[in-house]
PDB file of C-alpha atoms in Angstrom:
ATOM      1  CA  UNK A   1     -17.180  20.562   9.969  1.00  0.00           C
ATOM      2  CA  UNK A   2     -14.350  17.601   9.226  1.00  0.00           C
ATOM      3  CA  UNK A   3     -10.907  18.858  10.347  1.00  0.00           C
ATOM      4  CA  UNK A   4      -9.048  17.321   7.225  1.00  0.00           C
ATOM      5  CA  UNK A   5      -7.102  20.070   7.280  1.00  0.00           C
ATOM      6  CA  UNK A   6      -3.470  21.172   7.201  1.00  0.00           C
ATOM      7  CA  UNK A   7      -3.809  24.684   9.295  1.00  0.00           C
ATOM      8  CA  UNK A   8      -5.505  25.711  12.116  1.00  0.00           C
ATOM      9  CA  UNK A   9      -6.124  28.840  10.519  1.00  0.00           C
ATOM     10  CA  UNK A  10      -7.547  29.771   7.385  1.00  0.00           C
ATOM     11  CA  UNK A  11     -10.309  32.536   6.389  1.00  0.00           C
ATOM     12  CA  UNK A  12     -13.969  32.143   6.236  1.00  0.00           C
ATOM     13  CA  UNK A  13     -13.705  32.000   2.103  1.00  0.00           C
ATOM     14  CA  UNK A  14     -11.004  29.738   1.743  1.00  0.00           C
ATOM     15  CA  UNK A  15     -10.704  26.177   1.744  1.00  0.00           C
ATOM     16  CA  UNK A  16      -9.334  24.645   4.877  1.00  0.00           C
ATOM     17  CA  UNK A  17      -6.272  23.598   3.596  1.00  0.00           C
ATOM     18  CA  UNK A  18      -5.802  27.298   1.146  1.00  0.00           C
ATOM     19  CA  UNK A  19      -3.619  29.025   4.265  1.00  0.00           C
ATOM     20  CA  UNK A  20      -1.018  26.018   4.765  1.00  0.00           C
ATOM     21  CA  UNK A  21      -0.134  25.533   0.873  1.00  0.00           C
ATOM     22  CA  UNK A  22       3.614  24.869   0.353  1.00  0.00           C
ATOM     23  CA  UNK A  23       5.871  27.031  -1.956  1.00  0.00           C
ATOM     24  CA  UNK A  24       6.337  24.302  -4.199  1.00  0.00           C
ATOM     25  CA  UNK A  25       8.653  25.888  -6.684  1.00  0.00           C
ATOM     26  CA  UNK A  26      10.968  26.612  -4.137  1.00  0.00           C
ATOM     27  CA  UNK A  27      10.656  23.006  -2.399  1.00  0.00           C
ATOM     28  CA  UNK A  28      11.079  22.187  -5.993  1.00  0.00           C
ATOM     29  CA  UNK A  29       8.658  19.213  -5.261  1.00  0.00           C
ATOM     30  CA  UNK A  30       6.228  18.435  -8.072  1.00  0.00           C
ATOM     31  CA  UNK A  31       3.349  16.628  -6.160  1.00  0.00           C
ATOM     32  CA  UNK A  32       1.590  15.479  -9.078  1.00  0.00           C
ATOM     33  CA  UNK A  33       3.851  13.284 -10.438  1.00  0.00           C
ATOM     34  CA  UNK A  34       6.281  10.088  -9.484  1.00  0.00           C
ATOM     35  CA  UNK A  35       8.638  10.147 -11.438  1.00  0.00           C
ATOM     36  CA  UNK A  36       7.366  12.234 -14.600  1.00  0.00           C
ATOM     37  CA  UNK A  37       3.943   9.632 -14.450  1.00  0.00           C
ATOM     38  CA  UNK A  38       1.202  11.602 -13.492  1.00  0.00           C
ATOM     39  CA  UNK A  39      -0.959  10.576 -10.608  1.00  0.00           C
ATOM     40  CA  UNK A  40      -4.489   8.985 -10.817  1.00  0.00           C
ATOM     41  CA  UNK A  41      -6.516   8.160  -7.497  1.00  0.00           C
ATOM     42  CA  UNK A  42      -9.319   6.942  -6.475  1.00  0.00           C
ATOM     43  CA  UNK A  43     -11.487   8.161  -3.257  1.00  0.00           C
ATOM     44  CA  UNK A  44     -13.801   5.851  -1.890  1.00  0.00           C
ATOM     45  CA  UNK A  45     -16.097   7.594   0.290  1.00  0.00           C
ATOM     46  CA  UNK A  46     -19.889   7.875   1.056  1.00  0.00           C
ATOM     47  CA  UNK A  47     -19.209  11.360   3.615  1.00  0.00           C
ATOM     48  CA  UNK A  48     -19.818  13.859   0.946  1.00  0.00           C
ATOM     49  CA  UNK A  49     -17.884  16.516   2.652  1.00  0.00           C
ATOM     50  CA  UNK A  50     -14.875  14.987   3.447  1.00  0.00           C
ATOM     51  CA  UNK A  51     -14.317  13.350   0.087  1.00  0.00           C
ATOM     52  CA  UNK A  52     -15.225  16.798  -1.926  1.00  0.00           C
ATOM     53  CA  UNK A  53     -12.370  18.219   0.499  1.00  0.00           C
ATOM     54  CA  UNK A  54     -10.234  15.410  -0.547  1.00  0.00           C
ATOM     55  CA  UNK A  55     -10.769  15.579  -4.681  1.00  0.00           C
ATOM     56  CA  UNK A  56     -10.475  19.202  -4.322  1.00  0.00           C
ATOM     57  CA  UNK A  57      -7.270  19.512  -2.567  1.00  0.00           C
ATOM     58  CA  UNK A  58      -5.635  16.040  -4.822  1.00  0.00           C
ATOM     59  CA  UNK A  59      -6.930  17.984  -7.745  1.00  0.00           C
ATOM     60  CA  UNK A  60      -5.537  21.541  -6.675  1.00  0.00           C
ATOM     61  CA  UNK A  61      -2.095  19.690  -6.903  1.00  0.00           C
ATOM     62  CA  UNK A  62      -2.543  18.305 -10.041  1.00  0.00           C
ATOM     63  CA  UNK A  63      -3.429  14.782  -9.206  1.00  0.00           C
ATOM     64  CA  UNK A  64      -6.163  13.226 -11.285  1.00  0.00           C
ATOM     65  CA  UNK A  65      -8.447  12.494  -8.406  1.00  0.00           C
ATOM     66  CA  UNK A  66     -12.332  10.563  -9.237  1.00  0.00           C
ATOM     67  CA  UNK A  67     -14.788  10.675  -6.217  1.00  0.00           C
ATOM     68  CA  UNK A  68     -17.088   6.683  -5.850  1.00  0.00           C
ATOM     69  CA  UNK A  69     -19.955   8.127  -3.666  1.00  0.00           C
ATOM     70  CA  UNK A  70     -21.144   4.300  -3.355  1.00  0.00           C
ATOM     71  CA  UNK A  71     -20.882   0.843  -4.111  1.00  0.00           C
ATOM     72  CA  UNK A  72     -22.180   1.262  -7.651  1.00  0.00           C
ATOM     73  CA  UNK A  73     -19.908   3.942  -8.902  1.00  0.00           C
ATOM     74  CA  UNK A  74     -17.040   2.073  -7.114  1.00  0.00           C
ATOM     75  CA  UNK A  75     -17.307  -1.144  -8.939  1.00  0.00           C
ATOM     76  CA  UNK A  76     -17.348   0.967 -12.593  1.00  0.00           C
ATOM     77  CA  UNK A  77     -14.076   2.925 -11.531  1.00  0.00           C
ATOM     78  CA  UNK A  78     -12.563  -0.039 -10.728  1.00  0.00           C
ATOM     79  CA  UNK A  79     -13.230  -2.202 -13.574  1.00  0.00           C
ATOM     80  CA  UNK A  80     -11.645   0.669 -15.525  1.00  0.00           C
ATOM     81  CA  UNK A  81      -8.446  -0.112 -14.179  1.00  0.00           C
ATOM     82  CA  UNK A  82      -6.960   2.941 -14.741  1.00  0.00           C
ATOM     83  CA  UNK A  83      -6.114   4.322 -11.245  1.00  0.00           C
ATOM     84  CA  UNK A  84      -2.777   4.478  -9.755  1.00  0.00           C
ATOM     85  CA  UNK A  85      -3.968   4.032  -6.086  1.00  0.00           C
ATOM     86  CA  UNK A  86      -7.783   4.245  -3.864  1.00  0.00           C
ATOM     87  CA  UNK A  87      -8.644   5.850  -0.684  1.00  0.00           C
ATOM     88  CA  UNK A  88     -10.323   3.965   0.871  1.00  0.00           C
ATOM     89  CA  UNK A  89     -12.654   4.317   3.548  1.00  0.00           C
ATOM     90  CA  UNK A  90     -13.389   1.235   6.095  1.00  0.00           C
ATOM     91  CA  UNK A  91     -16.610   2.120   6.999  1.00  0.00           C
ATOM     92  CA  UNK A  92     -17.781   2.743   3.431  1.00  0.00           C
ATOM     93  CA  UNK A  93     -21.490   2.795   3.320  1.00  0.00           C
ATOM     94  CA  UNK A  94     -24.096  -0.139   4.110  1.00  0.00           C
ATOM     95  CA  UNK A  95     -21.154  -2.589   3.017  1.00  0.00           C
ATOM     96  CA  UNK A  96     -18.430  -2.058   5.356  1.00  0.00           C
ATOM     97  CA  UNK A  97     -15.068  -1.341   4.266  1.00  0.00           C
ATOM     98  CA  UNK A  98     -13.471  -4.373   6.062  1.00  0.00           C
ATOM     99  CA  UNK A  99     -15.465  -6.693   3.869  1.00  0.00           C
ATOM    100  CA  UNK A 100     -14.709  -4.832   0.429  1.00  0.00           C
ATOM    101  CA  UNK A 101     -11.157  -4.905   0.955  1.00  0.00           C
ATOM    102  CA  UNK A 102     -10.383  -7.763   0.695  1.00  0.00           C
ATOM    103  CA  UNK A 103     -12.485  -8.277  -2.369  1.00  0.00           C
ATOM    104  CA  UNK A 104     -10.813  -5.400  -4.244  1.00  0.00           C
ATOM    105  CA  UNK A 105      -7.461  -6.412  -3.251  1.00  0.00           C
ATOM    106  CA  UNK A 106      -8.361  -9.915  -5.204  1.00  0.00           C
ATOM    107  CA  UNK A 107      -9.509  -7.991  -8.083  1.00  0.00           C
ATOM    108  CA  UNK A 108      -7.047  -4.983  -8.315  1.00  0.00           C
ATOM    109  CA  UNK A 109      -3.967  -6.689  -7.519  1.00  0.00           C
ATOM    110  CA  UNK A 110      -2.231  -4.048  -9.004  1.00  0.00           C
ATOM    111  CA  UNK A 111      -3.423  -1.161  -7.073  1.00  0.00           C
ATOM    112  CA  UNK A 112      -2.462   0.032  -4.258  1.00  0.00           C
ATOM    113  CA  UNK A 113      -4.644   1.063  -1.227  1.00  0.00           C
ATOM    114  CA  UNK A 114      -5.078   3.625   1.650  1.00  0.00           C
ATOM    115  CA  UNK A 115      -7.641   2.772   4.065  1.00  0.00           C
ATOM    116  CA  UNK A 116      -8.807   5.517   6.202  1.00  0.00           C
ATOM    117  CA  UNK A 117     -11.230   5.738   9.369  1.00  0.00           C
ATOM    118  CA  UNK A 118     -11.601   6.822  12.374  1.00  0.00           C
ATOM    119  CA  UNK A 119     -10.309   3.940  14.695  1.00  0.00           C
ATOM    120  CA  UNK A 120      -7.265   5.035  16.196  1.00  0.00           C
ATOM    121  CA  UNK A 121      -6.641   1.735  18.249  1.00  0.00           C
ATOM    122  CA  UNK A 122      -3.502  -0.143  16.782  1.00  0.00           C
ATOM    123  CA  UNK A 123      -5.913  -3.385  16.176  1.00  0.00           C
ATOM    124  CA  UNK A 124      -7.566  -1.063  13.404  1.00  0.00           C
ATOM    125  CA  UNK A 125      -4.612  -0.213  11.873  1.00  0.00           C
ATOM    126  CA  UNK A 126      -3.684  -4.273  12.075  1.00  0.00           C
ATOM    127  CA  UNK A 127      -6.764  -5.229  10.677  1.00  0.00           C
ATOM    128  CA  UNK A 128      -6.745  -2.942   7.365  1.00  0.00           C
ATOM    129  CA  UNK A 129      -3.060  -3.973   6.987  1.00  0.00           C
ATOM    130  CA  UNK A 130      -3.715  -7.674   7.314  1.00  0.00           C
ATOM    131  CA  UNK A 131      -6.879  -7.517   4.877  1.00  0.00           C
ATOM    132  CA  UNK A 132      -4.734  -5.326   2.130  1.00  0.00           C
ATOM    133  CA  UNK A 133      -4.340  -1.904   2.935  1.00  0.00           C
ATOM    134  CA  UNK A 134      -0.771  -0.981   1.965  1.00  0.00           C
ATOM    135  CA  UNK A 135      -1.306   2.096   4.457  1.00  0.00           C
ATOM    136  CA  UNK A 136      -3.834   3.653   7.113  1.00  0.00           C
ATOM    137  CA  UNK A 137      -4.509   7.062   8.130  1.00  0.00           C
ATOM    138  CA  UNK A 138      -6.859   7.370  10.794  1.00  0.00           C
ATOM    139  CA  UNK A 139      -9.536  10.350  10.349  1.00  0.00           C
ATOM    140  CA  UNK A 140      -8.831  12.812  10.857  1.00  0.00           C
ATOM    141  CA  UNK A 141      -5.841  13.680   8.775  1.00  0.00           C
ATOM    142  CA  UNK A 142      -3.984  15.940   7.281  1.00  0.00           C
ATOM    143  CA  UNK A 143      -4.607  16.158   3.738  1.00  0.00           C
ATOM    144  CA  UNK A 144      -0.767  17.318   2.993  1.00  0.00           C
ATOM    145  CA  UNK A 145       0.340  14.158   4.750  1.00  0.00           C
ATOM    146  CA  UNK A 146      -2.271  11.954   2.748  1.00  0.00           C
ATOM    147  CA  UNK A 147      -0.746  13.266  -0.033  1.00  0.00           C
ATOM    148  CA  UNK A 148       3.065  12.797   1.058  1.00  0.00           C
ATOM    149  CA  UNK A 149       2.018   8.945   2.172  1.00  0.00           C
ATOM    150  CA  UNK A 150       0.516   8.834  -1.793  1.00  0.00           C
ATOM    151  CA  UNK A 151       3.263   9.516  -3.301  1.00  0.00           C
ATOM    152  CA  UNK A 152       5.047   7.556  -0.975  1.00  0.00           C
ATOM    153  CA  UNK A 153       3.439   4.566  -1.748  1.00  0.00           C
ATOM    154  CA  UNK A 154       3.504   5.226  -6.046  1.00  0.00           C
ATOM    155  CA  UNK A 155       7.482   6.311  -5.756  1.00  0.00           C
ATOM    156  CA  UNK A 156       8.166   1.924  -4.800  1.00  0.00           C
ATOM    157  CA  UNK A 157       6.150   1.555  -8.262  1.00  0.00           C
ATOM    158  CA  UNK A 158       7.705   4.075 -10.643  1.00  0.00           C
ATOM    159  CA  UNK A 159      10.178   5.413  -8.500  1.00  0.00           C
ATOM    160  CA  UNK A 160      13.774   6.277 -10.023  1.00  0.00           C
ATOM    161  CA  UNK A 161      14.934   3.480  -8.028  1.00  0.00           C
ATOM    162  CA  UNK A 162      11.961   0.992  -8.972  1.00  0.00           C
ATOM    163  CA  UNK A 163      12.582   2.170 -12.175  1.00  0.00           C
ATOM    164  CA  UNK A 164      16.431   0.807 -12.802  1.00  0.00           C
ATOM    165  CA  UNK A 165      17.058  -2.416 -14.537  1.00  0.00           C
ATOM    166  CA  UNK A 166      18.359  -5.148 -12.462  1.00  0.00           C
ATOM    167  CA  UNK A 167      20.236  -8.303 -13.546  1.00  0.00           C
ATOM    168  CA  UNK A 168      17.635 -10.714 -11.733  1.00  0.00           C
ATOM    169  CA  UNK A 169      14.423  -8.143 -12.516  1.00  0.00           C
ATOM    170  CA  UNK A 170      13.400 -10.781 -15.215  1.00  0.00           C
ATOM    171  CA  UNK A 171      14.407 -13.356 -13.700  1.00  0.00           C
ATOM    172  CA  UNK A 172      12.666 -16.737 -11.850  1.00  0.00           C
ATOM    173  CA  UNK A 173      13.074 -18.354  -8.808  1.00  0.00           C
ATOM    174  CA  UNK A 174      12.274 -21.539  -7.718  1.00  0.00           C
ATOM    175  CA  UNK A 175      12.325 -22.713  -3.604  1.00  0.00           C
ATOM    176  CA  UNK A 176      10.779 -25.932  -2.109  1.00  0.00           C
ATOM    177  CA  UNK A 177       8.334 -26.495  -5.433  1.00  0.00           C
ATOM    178  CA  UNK A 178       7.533 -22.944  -5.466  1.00  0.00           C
ATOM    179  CA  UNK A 179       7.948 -20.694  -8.546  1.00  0.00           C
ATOM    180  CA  UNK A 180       8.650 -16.616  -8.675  1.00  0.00           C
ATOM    181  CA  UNK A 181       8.457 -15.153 -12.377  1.00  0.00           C
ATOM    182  CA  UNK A 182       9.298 -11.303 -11.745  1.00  0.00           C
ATOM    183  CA  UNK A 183       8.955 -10.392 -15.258  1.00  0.00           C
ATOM    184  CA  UNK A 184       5.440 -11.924 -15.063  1.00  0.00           C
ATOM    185  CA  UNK A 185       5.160 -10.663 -11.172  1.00  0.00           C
ATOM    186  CA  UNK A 186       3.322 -14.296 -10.845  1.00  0.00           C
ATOM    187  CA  UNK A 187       3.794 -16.724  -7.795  1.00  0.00           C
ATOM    188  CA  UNK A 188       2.601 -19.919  -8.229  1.00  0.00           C
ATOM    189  CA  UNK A 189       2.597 -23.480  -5.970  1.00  0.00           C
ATOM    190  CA  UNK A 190       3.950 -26.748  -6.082  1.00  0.00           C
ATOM    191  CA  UNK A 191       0.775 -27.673  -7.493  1.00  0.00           C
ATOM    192  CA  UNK A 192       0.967 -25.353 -10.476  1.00  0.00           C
ATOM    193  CA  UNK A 193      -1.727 -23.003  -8.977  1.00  0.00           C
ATOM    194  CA  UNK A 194      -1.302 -19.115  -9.149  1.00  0.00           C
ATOM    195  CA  UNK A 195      -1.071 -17.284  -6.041  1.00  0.00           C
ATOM    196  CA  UNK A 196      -2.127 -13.877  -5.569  1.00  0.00           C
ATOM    197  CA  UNK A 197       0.142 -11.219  -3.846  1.00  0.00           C
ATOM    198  CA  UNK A 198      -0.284  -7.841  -2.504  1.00  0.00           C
ATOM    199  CA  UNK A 199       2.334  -5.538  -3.811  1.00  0.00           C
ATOM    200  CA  UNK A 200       3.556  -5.446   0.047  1.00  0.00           C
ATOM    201  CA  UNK A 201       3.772  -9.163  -0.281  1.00  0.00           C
ATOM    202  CA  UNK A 202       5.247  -9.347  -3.421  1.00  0.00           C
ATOM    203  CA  UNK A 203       7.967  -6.633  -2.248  1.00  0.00           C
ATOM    204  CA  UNK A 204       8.506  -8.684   0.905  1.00  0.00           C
ATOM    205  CA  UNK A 205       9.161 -12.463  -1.067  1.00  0.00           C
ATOM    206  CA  UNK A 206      11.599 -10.847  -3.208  1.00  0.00           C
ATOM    207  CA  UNK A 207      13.415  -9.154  -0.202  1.00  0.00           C
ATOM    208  CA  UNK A 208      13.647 -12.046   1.627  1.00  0.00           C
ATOM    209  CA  UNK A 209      14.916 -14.378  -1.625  1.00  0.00           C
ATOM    210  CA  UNK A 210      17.347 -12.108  -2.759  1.00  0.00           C
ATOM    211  CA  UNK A 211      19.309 -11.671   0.635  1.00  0.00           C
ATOM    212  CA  UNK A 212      18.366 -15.652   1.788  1.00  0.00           C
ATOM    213  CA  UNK A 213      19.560 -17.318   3.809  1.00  0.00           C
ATOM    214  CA  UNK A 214      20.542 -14.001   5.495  1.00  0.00           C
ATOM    215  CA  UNK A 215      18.676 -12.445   8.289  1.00  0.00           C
ATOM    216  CA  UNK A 216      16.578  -9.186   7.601  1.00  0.00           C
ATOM    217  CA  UNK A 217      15.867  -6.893  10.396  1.00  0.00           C
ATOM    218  CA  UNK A 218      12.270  -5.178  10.128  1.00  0.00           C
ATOM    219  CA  UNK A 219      13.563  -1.658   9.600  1.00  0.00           C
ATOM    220  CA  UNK A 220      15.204  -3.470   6.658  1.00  0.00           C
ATOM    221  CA  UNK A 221      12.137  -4.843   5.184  1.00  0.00           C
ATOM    222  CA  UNK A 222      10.040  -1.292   6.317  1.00  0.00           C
ATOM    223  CA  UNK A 223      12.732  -0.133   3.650  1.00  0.00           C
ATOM    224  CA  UNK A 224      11.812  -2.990   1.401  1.00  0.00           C
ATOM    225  CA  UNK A 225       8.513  -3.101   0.977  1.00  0.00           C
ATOM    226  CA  UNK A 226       8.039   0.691   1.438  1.00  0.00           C
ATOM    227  CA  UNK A 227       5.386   0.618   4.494  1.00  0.00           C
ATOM    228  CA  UNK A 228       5.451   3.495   6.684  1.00  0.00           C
ATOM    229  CA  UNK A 229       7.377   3.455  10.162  1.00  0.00           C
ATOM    230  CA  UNK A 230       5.650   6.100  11.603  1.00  0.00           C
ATOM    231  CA  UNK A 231       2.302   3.948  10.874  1.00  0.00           C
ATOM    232  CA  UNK A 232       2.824   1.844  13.852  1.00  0.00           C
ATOM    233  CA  UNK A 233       5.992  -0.071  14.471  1.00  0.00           C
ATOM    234  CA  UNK A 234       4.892  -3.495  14.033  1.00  0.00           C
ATOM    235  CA  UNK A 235       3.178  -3.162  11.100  1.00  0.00           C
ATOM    236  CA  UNK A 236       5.971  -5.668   9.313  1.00  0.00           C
ATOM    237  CA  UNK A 237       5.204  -8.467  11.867  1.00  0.00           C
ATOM    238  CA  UNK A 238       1.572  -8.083   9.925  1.00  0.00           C
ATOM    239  CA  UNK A 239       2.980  -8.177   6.499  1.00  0.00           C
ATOM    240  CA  UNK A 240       5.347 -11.459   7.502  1.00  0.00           C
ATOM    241  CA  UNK A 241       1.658 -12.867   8.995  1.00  0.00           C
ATOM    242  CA  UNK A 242       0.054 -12.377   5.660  1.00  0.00           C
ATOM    243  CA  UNK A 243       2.874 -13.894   3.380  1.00  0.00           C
ATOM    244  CA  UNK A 244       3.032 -16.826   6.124  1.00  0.00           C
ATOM    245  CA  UNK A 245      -0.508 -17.419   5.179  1.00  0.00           C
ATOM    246  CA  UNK A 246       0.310 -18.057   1.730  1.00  0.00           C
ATOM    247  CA  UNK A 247       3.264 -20.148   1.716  1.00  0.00           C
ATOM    248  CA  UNK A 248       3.340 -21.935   4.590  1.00  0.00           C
ATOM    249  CA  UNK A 249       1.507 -25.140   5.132  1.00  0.00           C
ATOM    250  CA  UNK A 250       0.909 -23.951   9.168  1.00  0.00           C
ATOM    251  CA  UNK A 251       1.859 -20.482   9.464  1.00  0.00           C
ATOM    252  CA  UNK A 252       1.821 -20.920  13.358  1.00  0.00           C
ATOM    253  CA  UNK A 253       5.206 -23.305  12.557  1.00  0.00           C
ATOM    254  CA  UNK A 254       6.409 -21.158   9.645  1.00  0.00           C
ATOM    255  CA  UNK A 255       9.332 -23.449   8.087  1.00  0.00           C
ATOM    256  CA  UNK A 256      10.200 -20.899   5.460  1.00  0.00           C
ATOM    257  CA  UNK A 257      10.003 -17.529   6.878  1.00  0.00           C
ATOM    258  CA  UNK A 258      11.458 -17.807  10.418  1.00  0.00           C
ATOM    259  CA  UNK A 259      11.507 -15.616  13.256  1.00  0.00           C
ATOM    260  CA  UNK A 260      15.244 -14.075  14.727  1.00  0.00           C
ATOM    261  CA  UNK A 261      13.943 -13.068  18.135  1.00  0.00           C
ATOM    262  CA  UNK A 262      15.217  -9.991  18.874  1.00  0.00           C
ATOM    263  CA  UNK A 263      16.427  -9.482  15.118  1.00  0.00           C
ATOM    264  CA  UNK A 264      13.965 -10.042  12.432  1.00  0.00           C
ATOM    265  CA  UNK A 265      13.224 -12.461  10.190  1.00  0.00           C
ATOM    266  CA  UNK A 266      14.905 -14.737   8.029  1.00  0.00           C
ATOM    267  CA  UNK A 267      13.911 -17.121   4.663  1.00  0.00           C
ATOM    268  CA  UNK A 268      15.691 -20.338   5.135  1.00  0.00           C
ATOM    269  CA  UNK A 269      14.558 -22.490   2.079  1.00  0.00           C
ATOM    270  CA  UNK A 270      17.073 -22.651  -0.427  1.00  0.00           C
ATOM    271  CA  UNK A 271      16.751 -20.609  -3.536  1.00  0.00           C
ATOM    272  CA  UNK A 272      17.472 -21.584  -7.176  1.00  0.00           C
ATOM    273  CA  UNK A 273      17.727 -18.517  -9.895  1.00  0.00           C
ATOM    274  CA  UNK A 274      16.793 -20.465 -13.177  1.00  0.00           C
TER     275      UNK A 274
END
């Protein structure tokens, strides 16, 4: 029996998670929604068990949650387009999780991702991060806090805050050849070419722009590009790795994004608003 549960006790005829439900009137928390939009997820697993437990409980609290038993199912879900956010697990049938990331993160830009499995070790954690996981859970979890790192996630989308109008939200950017549209979300070279960004990454380039040439210290840019602190500490230093990749020409000399030992980081190119 999985322990994706949120109690240690519960009766024989309940669910696991039926004895540890929250009064959410009087938390007046409405878990199915981010601001007013209604939630739609995706879980990704082959372990019939655990991902029934997970539909169910998503489901119980009014999140539209669709189950992708295997690779098949996975690939018509996702060409739908229509999710909010996929759970994701790493060791997801014959075709290991590691390998699909990436591939769905070059797809599905736009969606954000939980990985989930049962490496505890902080190199797993490293290694969803750095392939496009926006979060990891190892197994097992709670299913209250998998929901609560959810909505997490979807509140820097359609948050109140994500939501306001900002003088520069439709703005561009230009720095050493380098073009940012933000209405467009679209990054592209000085050749021209379009480069593809994780929402983490994307978050992270326009933190650093906007408060250039300033320094930003990592709980800063936790707060920026909304990745959990209690994930592991360094996760940022992963997220800085992966943008690195992108824009510098030898990310083991970054010229752009520099370290402040002891600090954080800071962007040092020049930046024109146009």
């Amino acid at each position: 029996m999985h322990q994706y549960r949120t109690s240690p006790a519960a009766r024989p005829a309940a669910a696991p998670w039926a004895e540890a439900e929250f009064d959410m009137q009087s938390a007046r928390l409405d878990m199915s929604t981010v601001n007013n939009r209604l939630i739609r997820v995706l879980v990704a697993d082959d372990d019939p068990e655990m991902r029934k437990e997970i539909v169910d409980f998503l489901e119980h609290h009014g999140v539209q949650a669709v189950a992708a038993p295997g690779r098949q199912e996975l690939t018509r879900h996702l060409a739908e387009g229509s999710h909010d956010l996929m759970i994701l697990d790493l060791q997801f049938g014959m075709e290991n999780g590691f390998t699909l990331l990436p591939e769905i993160r070059s797809k599905s830009e736009g969606l954000a991702i939980i990985g989930t499995g049962r490496g505890r070790d902080e190199i797993d954690r490293v290694v969803g991060l750095e392939l496009g996981a926006d979060d990891y859970l190892a197994k097992p979890f709670g299913l209250r806090e998998l929901l609560a790192r959810i909505r997490a996630i979807l509140r820097g989308r359609y948050g109140p805050r994500a939501s306001q109008p900002r003088g520069t939200e439709r703005g561009r950017y230009r720095f050493a050849g380098w073009q940012l549209d933000r209405r467009l979300r679209r990054l592209t070279d000085p050749l021209g070419a379009l480069v593809a960004l994780s929402k983490s990454e994307y978050a992270l380039l326009i933190a650093f722009i906007e408060a250039s040439p300033r320094t930003l210290s990592r709980a800063q840019l936790l707060q920026a590009t909304h990745i959990h602190e209690d994930v592991f500490d360094r996760s940022i230093d992963v997220q800085v790795l992966r943008l690195r990749r992108k824009l510098e020409i030898d990310p083991s000399n970054p010229k752009m994004v520099r370290t402040e030992r002891g600090v954080g980081y800071v962007f040092t190119t020049p930046v024109e608003v146009l």
